[in-house]
CSV table of C-alpha atoms in Angstrom, one decimal:
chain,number,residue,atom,x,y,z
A,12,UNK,CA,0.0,0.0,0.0
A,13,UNK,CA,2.8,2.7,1.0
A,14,UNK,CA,4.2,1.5,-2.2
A,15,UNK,CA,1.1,2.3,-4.4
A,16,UNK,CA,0.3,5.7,-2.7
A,17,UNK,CA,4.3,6.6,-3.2
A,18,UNK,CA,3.7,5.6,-7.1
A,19,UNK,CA,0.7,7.7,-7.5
A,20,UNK,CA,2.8,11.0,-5.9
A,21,UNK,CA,5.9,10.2,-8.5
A,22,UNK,CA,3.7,9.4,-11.4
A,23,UNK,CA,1.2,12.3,-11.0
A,24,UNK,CA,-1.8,10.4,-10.8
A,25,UNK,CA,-3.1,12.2,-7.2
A,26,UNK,CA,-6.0,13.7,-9.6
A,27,UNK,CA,-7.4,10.5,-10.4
A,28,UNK,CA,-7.2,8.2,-7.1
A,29,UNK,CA,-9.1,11.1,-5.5
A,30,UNK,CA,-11.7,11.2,-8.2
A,31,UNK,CA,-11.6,7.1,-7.7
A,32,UNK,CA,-12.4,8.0,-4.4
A,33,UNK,CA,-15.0,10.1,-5.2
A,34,UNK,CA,-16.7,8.5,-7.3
A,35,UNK,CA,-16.8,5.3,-5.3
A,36,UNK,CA,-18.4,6.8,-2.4
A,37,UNK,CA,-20.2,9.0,-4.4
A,38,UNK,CA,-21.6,6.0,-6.3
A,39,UNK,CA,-22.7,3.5,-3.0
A,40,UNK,CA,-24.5,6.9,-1.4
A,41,UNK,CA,-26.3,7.3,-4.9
A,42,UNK,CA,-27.0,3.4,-4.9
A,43,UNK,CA,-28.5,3.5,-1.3
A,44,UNK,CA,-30.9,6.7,-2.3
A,45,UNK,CA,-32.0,5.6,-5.3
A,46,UNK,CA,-33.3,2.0,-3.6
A,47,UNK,CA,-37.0,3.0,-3.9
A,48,UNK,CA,-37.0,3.3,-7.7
A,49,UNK,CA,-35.6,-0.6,-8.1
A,50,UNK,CA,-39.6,-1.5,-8.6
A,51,UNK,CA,-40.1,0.2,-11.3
A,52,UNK,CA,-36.6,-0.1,-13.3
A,53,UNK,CA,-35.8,-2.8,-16.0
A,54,UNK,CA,-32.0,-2.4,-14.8
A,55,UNK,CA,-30.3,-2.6,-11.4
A,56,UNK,CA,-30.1,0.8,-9.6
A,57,UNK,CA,-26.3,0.2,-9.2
A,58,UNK,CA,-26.5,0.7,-12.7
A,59,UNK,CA,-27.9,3.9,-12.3
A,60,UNK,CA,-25.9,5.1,-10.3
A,61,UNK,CA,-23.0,4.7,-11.7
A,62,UNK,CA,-24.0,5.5,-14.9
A,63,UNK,CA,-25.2,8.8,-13.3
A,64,UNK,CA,-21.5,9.5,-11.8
A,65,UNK,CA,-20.3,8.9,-14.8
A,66,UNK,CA,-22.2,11.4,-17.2
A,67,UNK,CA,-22.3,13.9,-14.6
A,68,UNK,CA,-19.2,15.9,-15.1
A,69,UNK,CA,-19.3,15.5,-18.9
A,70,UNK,CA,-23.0,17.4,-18.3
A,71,UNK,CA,-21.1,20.0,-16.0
A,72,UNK,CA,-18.2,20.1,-18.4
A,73,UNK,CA,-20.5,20.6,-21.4
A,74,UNK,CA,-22.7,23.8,-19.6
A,75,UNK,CA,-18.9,25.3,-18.2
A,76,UNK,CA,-17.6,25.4,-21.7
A,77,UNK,CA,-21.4,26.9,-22.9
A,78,UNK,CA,-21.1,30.1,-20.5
A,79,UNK,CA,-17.2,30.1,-19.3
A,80,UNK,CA,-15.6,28.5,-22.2
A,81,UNK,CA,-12.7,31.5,-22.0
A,82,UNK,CA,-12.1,31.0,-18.4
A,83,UNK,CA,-11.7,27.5,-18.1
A,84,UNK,CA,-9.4,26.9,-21.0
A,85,UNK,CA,-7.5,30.0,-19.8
A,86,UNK,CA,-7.0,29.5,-16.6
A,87,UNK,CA,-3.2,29.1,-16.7
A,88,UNK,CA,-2.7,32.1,-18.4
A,89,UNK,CA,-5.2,34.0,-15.9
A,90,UNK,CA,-3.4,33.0,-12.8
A,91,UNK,CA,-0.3,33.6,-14.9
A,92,UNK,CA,-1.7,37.7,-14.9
A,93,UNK,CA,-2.5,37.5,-11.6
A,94,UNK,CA,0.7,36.7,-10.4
A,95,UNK,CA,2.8,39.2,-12.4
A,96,UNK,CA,0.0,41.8,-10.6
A,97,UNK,CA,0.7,40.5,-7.2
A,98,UNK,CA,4.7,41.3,-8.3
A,99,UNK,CA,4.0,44.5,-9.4
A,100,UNK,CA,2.2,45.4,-6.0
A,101,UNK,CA,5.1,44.2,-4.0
A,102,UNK,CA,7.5,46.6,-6.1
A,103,UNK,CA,4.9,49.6,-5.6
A,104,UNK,CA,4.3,48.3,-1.7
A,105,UNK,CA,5.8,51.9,-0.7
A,106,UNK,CA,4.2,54.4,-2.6
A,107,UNK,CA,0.8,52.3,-1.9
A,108,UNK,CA,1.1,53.0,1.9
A,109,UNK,CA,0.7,56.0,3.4
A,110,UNK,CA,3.6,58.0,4.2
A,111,UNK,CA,3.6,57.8,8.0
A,112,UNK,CA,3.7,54.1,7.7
A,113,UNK,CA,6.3,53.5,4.4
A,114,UNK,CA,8.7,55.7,6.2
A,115,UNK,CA,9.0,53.0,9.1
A,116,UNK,CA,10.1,50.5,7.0
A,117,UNK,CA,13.7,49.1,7.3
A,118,UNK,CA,16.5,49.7,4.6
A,119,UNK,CA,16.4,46.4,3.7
A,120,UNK,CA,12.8,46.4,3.1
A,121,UNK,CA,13.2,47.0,-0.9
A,122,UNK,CA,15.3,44.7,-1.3
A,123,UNK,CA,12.8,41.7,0.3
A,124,UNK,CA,10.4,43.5,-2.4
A,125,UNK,CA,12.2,42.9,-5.3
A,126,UNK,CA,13.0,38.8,-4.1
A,127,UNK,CA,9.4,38.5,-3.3
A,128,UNK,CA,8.8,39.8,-6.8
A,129,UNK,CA,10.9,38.2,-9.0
A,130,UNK,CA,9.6,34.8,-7.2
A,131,UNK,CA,6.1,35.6,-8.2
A,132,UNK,CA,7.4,36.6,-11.7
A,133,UNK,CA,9.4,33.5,-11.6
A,134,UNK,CA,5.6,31.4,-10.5
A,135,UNK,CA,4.1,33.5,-13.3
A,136,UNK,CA,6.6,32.0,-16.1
A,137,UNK,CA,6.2,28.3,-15.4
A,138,UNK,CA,2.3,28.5,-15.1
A,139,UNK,CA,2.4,30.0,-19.2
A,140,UNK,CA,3.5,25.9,-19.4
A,141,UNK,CA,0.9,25.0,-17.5
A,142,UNK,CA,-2.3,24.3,-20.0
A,143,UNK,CA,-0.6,20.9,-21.0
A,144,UNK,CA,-0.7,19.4,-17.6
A,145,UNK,CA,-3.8,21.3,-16.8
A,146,UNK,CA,-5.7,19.3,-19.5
A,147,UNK,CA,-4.0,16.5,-18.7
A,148,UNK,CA,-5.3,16.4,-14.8
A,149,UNK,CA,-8.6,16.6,-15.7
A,150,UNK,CA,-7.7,13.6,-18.1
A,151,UNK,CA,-6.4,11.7,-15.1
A,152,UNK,CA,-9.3,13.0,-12.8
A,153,UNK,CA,-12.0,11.2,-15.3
A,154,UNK,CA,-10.2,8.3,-15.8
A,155,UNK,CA,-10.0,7.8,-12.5
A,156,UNK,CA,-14.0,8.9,-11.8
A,157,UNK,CA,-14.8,6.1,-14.2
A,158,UNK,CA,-12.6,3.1,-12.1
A,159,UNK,CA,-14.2,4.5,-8.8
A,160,UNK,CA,-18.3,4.3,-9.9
A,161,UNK,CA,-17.4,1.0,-11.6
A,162,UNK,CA,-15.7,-0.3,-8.3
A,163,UNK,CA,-18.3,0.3,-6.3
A,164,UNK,CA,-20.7,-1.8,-8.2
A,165,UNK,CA,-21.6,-5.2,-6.4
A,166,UNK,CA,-19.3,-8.4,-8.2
A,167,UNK,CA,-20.2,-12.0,-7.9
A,168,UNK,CA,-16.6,-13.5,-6.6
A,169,UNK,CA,-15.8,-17.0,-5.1
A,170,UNK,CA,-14.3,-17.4,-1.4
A,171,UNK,CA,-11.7,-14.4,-1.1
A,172,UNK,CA,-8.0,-14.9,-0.5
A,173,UNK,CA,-5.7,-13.8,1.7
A,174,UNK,CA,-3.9,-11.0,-0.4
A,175,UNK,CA,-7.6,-10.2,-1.7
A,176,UNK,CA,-8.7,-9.4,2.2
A,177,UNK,CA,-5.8,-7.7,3.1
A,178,UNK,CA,-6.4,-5.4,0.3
A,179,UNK,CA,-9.7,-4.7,0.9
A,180,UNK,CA,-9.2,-4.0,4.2
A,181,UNK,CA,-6.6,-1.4,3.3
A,182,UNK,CA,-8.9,-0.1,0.6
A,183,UNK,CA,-11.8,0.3,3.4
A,184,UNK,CA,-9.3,2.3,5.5
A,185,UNK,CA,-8.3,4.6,2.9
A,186,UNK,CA,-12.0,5.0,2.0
A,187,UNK,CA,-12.9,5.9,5.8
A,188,UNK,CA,-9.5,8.6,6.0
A,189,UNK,CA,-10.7,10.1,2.5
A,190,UNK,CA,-14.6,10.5,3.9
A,191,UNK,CA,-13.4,11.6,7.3
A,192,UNK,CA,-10.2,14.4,5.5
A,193,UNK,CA,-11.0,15.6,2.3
A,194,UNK,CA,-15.4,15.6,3.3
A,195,UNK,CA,-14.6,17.8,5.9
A,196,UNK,CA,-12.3,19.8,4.4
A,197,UNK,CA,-14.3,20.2,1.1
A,198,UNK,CA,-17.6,21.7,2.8
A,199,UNK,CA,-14.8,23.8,5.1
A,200,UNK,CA,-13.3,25.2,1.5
A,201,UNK,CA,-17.2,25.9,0.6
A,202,UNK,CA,-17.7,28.3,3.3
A,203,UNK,CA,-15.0,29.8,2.7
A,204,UNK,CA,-15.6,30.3,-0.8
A,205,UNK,CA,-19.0,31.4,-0.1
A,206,UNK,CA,-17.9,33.9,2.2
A,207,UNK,CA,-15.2,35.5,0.7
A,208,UNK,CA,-17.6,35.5,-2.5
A,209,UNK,CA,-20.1,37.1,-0.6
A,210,UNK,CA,-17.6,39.7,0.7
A,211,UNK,CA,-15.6,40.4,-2.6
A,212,UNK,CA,-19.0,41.2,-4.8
A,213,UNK,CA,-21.3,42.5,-2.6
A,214,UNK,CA,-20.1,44.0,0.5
A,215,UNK,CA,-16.7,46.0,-1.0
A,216,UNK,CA,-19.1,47.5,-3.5
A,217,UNK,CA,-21.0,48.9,-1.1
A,218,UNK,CA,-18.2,50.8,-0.1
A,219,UNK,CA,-17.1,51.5,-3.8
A,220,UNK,CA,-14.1,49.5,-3.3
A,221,UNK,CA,-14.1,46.8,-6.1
A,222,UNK,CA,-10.8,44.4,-5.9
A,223,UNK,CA,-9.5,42.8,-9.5
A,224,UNK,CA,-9.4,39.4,-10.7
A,225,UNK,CA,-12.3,38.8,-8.2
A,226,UNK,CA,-13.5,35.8,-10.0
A,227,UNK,CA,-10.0,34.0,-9.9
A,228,UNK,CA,-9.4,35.3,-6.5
A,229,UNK,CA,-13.2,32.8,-5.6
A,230,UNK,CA,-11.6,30.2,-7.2
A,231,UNK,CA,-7.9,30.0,-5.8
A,232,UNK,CA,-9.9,30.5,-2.4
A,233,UNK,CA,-11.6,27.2,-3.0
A,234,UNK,CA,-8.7,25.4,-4.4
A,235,UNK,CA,-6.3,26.5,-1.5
A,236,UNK,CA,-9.2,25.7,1.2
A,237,UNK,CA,-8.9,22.1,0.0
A,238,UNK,CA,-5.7,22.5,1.4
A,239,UNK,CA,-5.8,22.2,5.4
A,240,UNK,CA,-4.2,25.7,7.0
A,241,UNK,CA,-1.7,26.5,5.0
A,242,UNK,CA,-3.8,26.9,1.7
A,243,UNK,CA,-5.8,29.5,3.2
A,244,UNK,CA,-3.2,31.2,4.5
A,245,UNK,CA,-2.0,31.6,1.1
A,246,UNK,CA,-5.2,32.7,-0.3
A,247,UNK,CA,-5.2,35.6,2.5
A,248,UNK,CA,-1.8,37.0,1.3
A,249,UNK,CA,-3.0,36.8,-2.2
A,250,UNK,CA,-6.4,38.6,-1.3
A,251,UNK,CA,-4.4,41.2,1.1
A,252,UNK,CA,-2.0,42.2,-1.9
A,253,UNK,CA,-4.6,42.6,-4.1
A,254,UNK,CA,-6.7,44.6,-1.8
A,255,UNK,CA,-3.4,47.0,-1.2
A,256,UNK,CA,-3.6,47.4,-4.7
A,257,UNK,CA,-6.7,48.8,-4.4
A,258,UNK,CA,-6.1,51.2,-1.5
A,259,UNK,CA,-4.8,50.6,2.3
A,260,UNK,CA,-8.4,50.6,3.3
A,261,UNK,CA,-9.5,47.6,0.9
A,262,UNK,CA,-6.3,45.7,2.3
A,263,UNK,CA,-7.4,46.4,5.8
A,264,UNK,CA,-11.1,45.3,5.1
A,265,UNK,CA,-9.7,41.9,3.6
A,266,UNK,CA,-7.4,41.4,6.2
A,267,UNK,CA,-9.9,41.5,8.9
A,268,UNK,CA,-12.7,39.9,7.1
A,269,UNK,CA,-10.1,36.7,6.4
A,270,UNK,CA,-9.0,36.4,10.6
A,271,UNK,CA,-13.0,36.3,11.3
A,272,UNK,CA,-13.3,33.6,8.5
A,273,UNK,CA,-10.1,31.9,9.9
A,274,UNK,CA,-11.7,32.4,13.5
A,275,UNK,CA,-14.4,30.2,12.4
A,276,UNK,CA,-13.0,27.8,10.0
A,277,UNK,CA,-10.5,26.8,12.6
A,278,UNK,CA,-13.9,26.4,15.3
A,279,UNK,CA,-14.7,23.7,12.4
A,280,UNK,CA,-12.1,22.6,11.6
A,281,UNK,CA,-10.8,21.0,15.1
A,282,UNK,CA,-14.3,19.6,15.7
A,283,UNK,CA,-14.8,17.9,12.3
A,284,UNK,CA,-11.4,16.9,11.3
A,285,UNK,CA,-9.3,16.9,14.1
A,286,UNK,CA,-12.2,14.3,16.2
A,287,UNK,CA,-12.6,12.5,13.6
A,288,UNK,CA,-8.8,11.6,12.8
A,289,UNK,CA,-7.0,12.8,16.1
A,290,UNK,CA,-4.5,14.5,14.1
A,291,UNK,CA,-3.1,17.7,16.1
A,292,UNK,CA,-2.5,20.7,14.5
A,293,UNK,CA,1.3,20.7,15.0
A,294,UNK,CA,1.3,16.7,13.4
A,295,UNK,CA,-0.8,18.5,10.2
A,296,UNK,CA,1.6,21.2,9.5
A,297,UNK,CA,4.2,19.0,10.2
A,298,UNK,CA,3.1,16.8,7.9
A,299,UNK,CA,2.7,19.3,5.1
A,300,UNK,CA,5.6,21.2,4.9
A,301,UNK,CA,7.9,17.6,4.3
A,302,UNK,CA,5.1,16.5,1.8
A,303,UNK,CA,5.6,19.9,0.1
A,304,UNK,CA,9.3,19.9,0.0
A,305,UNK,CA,9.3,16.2,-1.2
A,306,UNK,CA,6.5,16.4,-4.1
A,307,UNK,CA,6.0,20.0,-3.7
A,308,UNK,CA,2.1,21.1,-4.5
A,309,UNK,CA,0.6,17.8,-5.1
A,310,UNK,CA,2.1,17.0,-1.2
A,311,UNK,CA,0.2,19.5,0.2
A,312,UNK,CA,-3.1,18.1,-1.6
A,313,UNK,CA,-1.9,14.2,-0.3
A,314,UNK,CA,-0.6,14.6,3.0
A,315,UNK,CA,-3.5,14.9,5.2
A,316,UNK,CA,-5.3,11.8,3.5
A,317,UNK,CA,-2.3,9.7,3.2
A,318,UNK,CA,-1.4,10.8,6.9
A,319,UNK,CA,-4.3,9.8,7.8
A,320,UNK,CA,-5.0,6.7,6.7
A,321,UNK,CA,-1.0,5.8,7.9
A,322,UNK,CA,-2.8,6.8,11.2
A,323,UNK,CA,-5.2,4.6,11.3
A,324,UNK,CA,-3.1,1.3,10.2
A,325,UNK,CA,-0.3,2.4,13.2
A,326,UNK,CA,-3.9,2.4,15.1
A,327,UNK,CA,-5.2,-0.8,13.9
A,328,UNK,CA,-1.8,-2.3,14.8
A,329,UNK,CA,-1.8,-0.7,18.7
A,330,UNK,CA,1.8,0.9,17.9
A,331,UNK,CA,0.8,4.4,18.2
C-alpha cells in the first residue's frame, strides 16, 4: 500500500485516485438513495448510479464550456496575470502605503520586495507551461471517476483470499480517511468560498471598493481551502496584496474579514477533522511542509489523507 500511494505522488496520478475515491463513495450513497426506484426499473439501480456518476461531469463540463468556455481553457494564463499583478504590487508596496507608515520600513525592506517579486514573476513564467498538464489532470481525474463508480458496483466473486482481504481491508481504510479528511475539508473550503464570494461582490461595493481578478481570487480560495491551514493562509496573502492594490483601506477590510473567517474555520475545523482523525494541528503542519518539500504542491493536496489513513493502520496495529 505505501508502495502504491508513493507511485501515484511520483507518477502524477493524485488527480485521479481522488476522483476514484469520489466517485466510489459517491456511487454506494447514490445506490442506497436511489433503492426506492428498483420496482419500477428494468435495470439494477447500481446501474444507475454509476451510470449517473459517470455522465455527470461531462454534463457539468459541457454547460462550463457553454457560459465560461474562455475562463476555463485559460485559466493558466489567468493565474499567470495574476501573479505578475501581485509582483507588481510588492515593487509599488511603498508608494501604496501612506507615508507615516512607508517611512517606518527598514533599509532592507526593498530589497525583500524585489526577491518577493521576482519569485512571483518566476511562479508566473512556469504557469504560461501549464495548459498541457492542466488538460491533462482533468484527463487523469476522469479516468479515475470512471474506475471509482465501476468499483463500487456489487461483483459476484468466489471465497476471497488472503492478499484479496488484506487489500480490501486497506482499501476500506483509505476510503474511511478520505470521507473523514478531504469531506470535511471540502464543505470547510465551501464556506470559505462562499464567504469570501459574498464579501468580494457585494459587501466591498458597497463601499465603492471593487478588488481585481475577483473571480479568480473565488476560485484559488476554494482550491487553497482544499488545502488544510496553510492553503488558506496563502489565499489571505494573495487577497491582502490585491486589496493594497486597491487602497490601504480595501487591504485592511480583507485582512480582517479573512481572521473572522479563519476564527471560524478553525472552530470547524478542530471539531470535524481533528475528532474524527485525532491529528493535532502541530502533526498536520508538520506533515505538510515535508510533503511539500518532497512532491511540492501535489504534497500539500496528499498529506492529510495519506497521513491519515498511515494513522489509522499504526492504530489498527496498537503501535501508536
Amino acid at each position: 500500500m505505501a508502495g502504491a500511494l508513493l507511485s501515484v505522488m511520483h507518477y502524477g496520478l493524485l488527480a485521479g485516485m481522488l476522483s476514484a475515491c469520489v466517485a466510489f463513495l459517491l456511487t454506494r450513497w447514490m445506490n442506497q438513495r436511489l433503492r426506492w426506484a428498483q420496482q419500477r426499473l428494468p435495470f439494477a439501480v447500481h446501474n444507475l448510479a454509476a451510470a449517473l456518476v459517470m455522465l455527470a461531469p461531462l454534463l457539468l463540463l459541457a454547460l462550463a464550456l457553454s457560459h465560461s468556455r474562455s475562463y476555463i481553457i485559460g485559466a493558466p494564463q489567468q493565474y499567470r496575470e495574476l501573479l505578475d499583478f501581485l509582483a507588481r504590487t510588492v515593487l509599488e508596496l511603498r508608494d501604496k502605503l501612506p507615508p507615516e507608515i512607508a517611512t517606518q520600513l527598514p533599509e532592507g525592506a526593498a530589497e525583500v520586495q524585489r526577491v518577493l517579486a521576482g519569485y512571483l514573476g518566476a511562479k508566473a513564467g512556469a504557469l504560461a507551461l501549464a495548459g498541457r498538464a492542466w488538460l491533462g489532470g482533468l484527463l487523469y481525474a476522469y479516468v479515475g471517476l470512471i474506475v471509482g463508480a465501476l468499483a463500487a458496483l456489487p461483483h459476484e466473486t468466489k471465497t476471497r483470499g488472503p492478499l484479496v482481504q488484506q487489500l480490501m481491508l486497506r482499501a476500506t481504510r483509505m476510503g474511511e480517511a478520505f470521507r473523514q479528511i478531504v469531506t470535511a475539508q471540502f464543505w470547510i473550503a465551501a464556506f470559505n468560498t462562499t464567504l469570501t464570494a459574498v464579501f468580494l461582490l457585494l459587501v466591498l461595493p458597497l463601499w465603492d471598493l471593487k478588488l481585481p481578478y475577483a473571480a479568480l481570487l473565488i476560485t484559488l480560495t476554494f482550491v487553497g481551502g482544499l488545502i488544510p491551514i496553510v492553503g488558506n493562509l496563502l489565499c489571505n496573502a494573495v487577497i491582502t496584496l490585491v486589496g493594497l492594490s486597491v487602497s490601504p483601506l480595501a487591504a485592511i477590510a480583507c485582512l480582517g474579514f479573512l481572521i473572522l473567517i479563519h476564527k471560524a474555520e478553525y472552530l470547524i475545523n478542530a471539531k470535524v477533522v481533528g475528532q474524527q482523525t485525532h491529528i493535532r494541528v502541530w502533526e498536520l503542519l508538520t506533515v505538510l511542509f515535508v510533503a511539500e518539500s518532497i512532491f511540492g504542491p501535489t504534497g500539500l493536496v496528499a498529506a492529510p489523507l495519506f497521513y491519515a489513513y498511515a494513522k489509522k493502520e499504526l492504530e489498527a496495529a496498537q503501535l501508536v
